[in-house]
N, CA and C of each residue as an Amber inpcrd file, in Angstrom:
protein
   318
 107.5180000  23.9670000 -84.8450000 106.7140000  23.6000000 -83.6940000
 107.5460000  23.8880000 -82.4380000 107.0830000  24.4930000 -81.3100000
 107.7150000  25.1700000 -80.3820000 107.7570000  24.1640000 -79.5420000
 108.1270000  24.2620000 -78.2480000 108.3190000  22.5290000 -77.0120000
 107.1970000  22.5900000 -76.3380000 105.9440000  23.7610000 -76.1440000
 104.9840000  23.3230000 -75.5660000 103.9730000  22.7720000 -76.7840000
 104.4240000  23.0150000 -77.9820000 103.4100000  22.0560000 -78.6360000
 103.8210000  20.9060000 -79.1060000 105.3550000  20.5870000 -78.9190000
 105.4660000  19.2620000 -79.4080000 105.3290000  18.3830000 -77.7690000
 105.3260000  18.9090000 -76.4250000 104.9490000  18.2130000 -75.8310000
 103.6020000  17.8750000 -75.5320000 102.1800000  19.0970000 -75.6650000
 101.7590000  18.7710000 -76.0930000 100.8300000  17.1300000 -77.1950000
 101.6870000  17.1090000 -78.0310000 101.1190000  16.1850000 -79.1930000
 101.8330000  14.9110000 -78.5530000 102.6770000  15.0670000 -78.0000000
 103.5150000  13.5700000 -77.0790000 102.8090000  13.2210000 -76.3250000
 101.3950000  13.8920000 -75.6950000 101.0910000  13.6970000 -74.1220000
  99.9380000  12.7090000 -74.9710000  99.5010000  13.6520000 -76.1120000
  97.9650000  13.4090000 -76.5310000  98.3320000  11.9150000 -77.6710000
  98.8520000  11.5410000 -78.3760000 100.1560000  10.2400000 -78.7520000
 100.0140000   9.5100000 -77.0780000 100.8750000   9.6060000 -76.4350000
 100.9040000   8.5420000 -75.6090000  99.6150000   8.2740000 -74.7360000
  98.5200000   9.0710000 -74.7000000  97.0270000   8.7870000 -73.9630000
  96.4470000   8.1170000 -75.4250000  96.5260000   8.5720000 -76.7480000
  95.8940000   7.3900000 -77.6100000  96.5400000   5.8940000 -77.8950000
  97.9100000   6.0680000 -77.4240000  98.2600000   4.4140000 -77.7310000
  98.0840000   3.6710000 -76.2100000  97.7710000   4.4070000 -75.0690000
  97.7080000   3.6630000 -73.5760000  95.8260000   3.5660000 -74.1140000
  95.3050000   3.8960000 -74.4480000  93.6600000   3.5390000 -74.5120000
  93.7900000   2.3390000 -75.9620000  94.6470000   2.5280000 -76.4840000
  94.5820000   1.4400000 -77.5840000  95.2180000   0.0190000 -76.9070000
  95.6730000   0.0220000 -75.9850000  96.4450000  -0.8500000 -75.6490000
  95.6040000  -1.4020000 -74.2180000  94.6880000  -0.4020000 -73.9120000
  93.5740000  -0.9600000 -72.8350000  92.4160000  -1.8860000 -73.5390000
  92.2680000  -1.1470000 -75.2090000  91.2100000  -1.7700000 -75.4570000
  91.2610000  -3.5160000 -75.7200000  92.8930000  -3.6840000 -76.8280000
  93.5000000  -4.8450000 -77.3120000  93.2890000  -5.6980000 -76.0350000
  94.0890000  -5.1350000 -74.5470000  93.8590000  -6.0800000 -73.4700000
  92.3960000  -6.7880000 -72.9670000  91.3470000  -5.6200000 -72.8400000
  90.1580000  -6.2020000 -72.5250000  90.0020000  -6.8380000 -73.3220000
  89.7090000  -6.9750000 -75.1350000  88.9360000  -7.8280000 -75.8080000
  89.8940000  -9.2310000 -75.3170000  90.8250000  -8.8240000 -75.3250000
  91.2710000 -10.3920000 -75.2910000  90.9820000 -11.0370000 -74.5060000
  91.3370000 -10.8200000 -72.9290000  90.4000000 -11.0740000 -71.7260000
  89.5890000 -11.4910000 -71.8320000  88.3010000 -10.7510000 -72.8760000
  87.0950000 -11.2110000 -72.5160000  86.8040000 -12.5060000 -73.4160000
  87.4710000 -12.5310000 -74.7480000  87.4770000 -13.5080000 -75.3030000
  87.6790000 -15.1350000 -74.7700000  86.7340000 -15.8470000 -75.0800000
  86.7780000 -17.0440000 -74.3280000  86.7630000 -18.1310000 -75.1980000
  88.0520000 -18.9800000 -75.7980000  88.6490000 -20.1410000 -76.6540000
  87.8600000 -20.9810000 -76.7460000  87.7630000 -21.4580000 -75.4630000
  86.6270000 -22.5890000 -75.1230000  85.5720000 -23.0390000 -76.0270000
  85.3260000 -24.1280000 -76.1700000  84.3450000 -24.7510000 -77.7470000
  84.5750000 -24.4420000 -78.2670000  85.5520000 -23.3960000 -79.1710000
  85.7810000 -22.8730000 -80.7400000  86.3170000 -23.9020000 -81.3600000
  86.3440000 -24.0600000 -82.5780000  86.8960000 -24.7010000 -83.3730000
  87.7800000 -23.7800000 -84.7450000  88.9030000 -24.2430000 -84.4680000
  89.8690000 -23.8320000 -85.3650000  90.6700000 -25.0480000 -86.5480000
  90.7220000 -24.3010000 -87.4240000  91.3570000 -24.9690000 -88.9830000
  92.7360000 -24.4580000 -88.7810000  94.1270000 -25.2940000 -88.4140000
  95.2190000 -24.7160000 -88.7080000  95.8670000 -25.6790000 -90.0040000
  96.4950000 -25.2350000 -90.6750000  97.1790000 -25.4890000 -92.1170000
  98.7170000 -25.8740000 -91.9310000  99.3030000 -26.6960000 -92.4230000
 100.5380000 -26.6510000 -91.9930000 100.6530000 -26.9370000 -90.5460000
 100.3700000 -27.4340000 -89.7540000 100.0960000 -27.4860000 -88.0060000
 100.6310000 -28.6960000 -87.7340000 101.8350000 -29.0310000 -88.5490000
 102.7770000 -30.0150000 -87.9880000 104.2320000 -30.1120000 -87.6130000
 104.2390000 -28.6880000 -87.9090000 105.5190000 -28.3320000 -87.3250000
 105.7100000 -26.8270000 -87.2250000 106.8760000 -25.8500000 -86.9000000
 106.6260000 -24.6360000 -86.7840000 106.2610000 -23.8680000 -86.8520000
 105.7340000 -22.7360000 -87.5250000 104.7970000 -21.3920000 -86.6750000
 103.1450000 -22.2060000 -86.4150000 102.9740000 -23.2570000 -87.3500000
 101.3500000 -23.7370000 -86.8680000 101.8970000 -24.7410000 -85.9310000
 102.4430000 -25.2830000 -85.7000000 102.5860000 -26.1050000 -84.5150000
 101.9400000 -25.3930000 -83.1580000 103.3630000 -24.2300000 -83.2760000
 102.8480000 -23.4760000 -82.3100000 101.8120000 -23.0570000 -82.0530000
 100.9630000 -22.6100000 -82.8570000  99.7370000 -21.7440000 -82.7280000
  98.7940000 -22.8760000 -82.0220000  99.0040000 -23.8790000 -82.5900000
  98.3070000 -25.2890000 -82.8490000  98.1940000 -25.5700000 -80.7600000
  99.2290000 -25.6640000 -80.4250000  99.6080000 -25.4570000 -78.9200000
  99.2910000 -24.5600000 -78.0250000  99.0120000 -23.7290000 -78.3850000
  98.5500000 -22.2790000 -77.7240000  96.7590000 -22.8940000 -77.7660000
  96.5990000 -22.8610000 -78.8460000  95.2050000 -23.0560000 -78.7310000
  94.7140000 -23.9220000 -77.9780000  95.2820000 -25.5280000 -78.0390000
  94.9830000 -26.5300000 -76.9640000  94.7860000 -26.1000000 -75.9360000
  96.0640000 -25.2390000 -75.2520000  96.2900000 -24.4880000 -73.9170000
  94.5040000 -23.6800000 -73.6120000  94.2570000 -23.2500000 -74.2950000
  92.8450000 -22.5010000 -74.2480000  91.5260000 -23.8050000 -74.4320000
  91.6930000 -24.4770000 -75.0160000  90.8540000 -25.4210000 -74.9840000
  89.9890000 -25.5340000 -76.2360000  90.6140000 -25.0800000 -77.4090000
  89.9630000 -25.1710000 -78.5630000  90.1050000 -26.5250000 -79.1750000
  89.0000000 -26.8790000 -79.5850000  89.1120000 -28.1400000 -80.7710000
  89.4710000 -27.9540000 -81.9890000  90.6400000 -27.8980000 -82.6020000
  91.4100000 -28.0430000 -83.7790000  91.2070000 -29.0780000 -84.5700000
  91.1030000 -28.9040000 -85.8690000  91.2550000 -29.9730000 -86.7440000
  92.4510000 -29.0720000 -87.5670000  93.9540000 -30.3630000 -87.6960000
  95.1320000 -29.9000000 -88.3740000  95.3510000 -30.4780000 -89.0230000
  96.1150000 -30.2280000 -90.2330000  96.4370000 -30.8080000 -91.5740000
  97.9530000 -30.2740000 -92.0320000  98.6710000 -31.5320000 -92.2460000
 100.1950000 -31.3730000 -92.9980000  99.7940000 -32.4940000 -94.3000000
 101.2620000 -31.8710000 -94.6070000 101.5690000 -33.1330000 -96.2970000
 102.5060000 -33.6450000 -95.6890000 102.8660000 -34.0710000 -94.8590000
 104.0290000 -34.8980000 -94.1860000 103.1410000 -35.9210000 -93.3310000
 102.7410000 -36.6020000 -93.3430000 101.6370000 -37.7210000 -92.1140000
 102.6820000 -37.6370000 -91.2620000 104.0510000 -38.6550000 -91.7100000
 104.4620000 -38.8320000 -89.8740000 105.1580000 -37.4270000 -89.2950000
 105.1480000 -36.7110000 -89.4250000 105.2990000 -35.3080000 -89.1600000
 103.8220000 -35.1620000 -87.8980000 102.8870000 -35.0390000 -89.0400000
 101.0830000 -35.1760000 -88.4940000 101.4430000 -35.8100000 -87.3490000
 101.3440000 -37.3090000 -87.7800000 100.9600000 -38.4550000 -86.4910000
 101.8090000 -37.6570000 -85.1830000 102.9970000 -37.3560000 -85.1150000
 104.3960000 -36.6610000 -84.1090000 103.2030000 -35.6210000 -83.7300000
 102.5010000 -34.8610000 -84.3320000 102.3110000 -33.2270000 -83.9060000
 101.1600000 -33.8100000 -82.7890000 100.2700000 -34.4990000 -83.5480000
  98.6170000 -34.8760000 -83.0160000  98.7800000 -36.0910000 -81.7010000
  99.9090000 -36.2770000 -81.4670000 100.0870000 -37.1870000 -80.5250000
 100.6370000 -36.0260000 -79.1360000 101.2620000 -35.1150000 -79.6820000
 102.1100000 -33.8020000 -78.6520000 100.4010000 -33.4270000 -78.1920000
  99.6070000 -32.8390000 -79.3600000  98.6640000 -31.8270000 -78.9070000
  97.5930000 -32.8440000 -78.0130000  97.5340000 -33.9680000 -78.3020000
  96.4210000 -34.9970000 -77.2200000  97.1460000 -35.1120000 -76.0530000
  98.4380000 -35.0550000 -76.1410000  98.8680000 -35.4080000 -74.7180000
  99.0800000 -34.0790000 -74.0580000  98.6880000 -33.0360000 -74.7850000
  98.5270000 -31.7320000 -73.5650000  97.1480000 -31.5370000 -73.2430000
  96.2410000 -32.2260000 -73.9720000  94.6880000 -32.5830000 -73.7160000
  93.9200000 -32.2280000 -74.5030000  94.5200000 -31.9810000 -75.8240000
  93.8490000 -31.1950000 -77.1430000  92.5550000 -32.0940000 -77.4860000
  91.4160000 -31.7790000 -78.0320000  90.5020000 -32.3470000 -78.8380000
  90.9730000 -32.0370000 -80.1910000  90.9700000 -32.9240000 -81.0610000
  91.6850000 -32.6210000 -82.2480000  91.5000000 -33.4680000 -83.0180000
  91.1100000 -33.1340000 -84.6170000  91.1560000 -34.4460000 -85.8220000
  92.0900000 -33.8500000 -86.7600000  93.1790000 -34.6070000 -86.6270000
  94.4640000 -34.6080000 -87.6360000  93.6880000 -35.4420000 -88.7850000
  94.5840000 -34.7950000 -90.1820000  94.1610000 -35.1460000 -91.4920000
  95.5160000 -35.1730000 -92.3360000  95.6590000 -35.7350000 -93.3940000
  97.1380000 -35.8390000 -93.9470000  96.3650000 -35.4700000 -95.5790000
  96.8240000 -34.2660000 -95.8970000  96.1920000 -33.5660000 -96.7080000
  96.9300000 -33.2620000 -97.8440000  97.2150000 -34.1220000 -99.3640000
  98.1230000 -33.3420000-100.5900000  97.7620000 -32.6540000-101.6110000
  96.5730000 -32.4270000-101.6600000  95.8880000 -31.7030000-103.1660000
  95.0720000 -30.8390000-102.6700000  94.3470000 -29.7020000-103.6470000
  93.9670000 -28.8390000-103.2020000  92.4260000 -29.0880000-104.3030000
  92.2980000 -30.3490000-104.8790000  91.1980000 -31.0060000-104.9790000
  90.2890000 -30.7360000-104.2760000  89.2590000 -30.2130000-104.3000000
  88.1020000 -30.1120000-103.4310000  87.2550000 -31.5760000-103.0400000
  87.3830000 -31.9220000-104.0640000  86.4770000 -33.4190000-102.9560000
  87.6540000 -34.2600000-102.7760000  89.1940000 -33.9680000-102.5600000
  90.0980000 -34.6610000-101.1680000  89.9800000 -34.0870000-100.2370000
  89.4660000 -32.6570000-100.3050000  89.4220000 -31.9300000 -99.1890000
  88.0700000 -31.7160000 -98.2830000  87.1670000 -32.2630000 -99.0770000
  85.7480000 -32.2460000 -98.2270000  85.5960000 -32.9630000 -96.9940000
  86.2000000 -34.1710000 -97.1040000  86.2750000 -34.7460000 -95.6960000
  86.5640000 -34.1940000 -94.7140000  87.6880000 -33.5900000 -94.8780000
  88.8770000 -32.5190000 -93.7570000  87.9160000 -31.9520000 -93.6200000
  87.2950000 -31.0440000 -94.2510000  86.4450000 -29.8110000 -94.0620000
  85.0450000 -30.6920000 -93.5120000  84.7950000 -31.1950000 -93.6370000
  83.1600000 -31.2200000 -92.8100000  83.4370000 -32.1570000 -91.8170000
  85.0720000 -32.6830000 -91.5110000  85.3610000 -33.0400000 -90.2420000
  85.5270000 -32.1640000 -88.7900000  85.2230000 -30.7950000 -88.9780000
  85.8480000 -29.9850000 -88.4460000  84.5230000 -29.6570000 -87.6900000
């Protein structure tokens, strides 16, 4: 491949990842958190914590679930006091009717 065609394929490469990277921005933009309701798992301490926080920030109503309660009680007390709507659940089996409550609490 000679240098006007590998610059070329560089120009036409960097105009498809700048339009891919216009599109990722608008949807997100347009996307609006607000009233959603989200299920985070694990959302009593690190990577769902976080997520768990981000979302408040947007204004989603979360319902979160750990196997640790006072872990829970610590997380769901952080996310109300940043203004979260939220129903924490303390969740150990993967029993379906321990888990129906959680789930049609949401």
């Amino acid at each position: 491949m000679n240098v006007p065609s590998k610059l070329a394929a560089a120009t036409i490469a960097g105009f498809a990842a700048l339009q891919v990277a216009r599109h990722i921005v608008r949807t997100k933009r347009n996307f609006d958190w607000r009233y959603k309701r989200v299920i985070i798992t694990g959302s009593s301490r690190g990577l769902g914590l976080v997520i768990a926080r981000q979302l408040v920030d947007q204004g989603v109503r979360l319902a979160i679930c750990s196997r640790d309660e006072s872990d829970l009680a610590v997380a769901a007390e952080e996310l109300r006091q940043r203004g979260g709507e939220l129903s924490p659940f303390h969740v150990t089996s993967v029993n379906k009717s321990k888990l129906s409550p959680w789930w049609t609490g949401c």
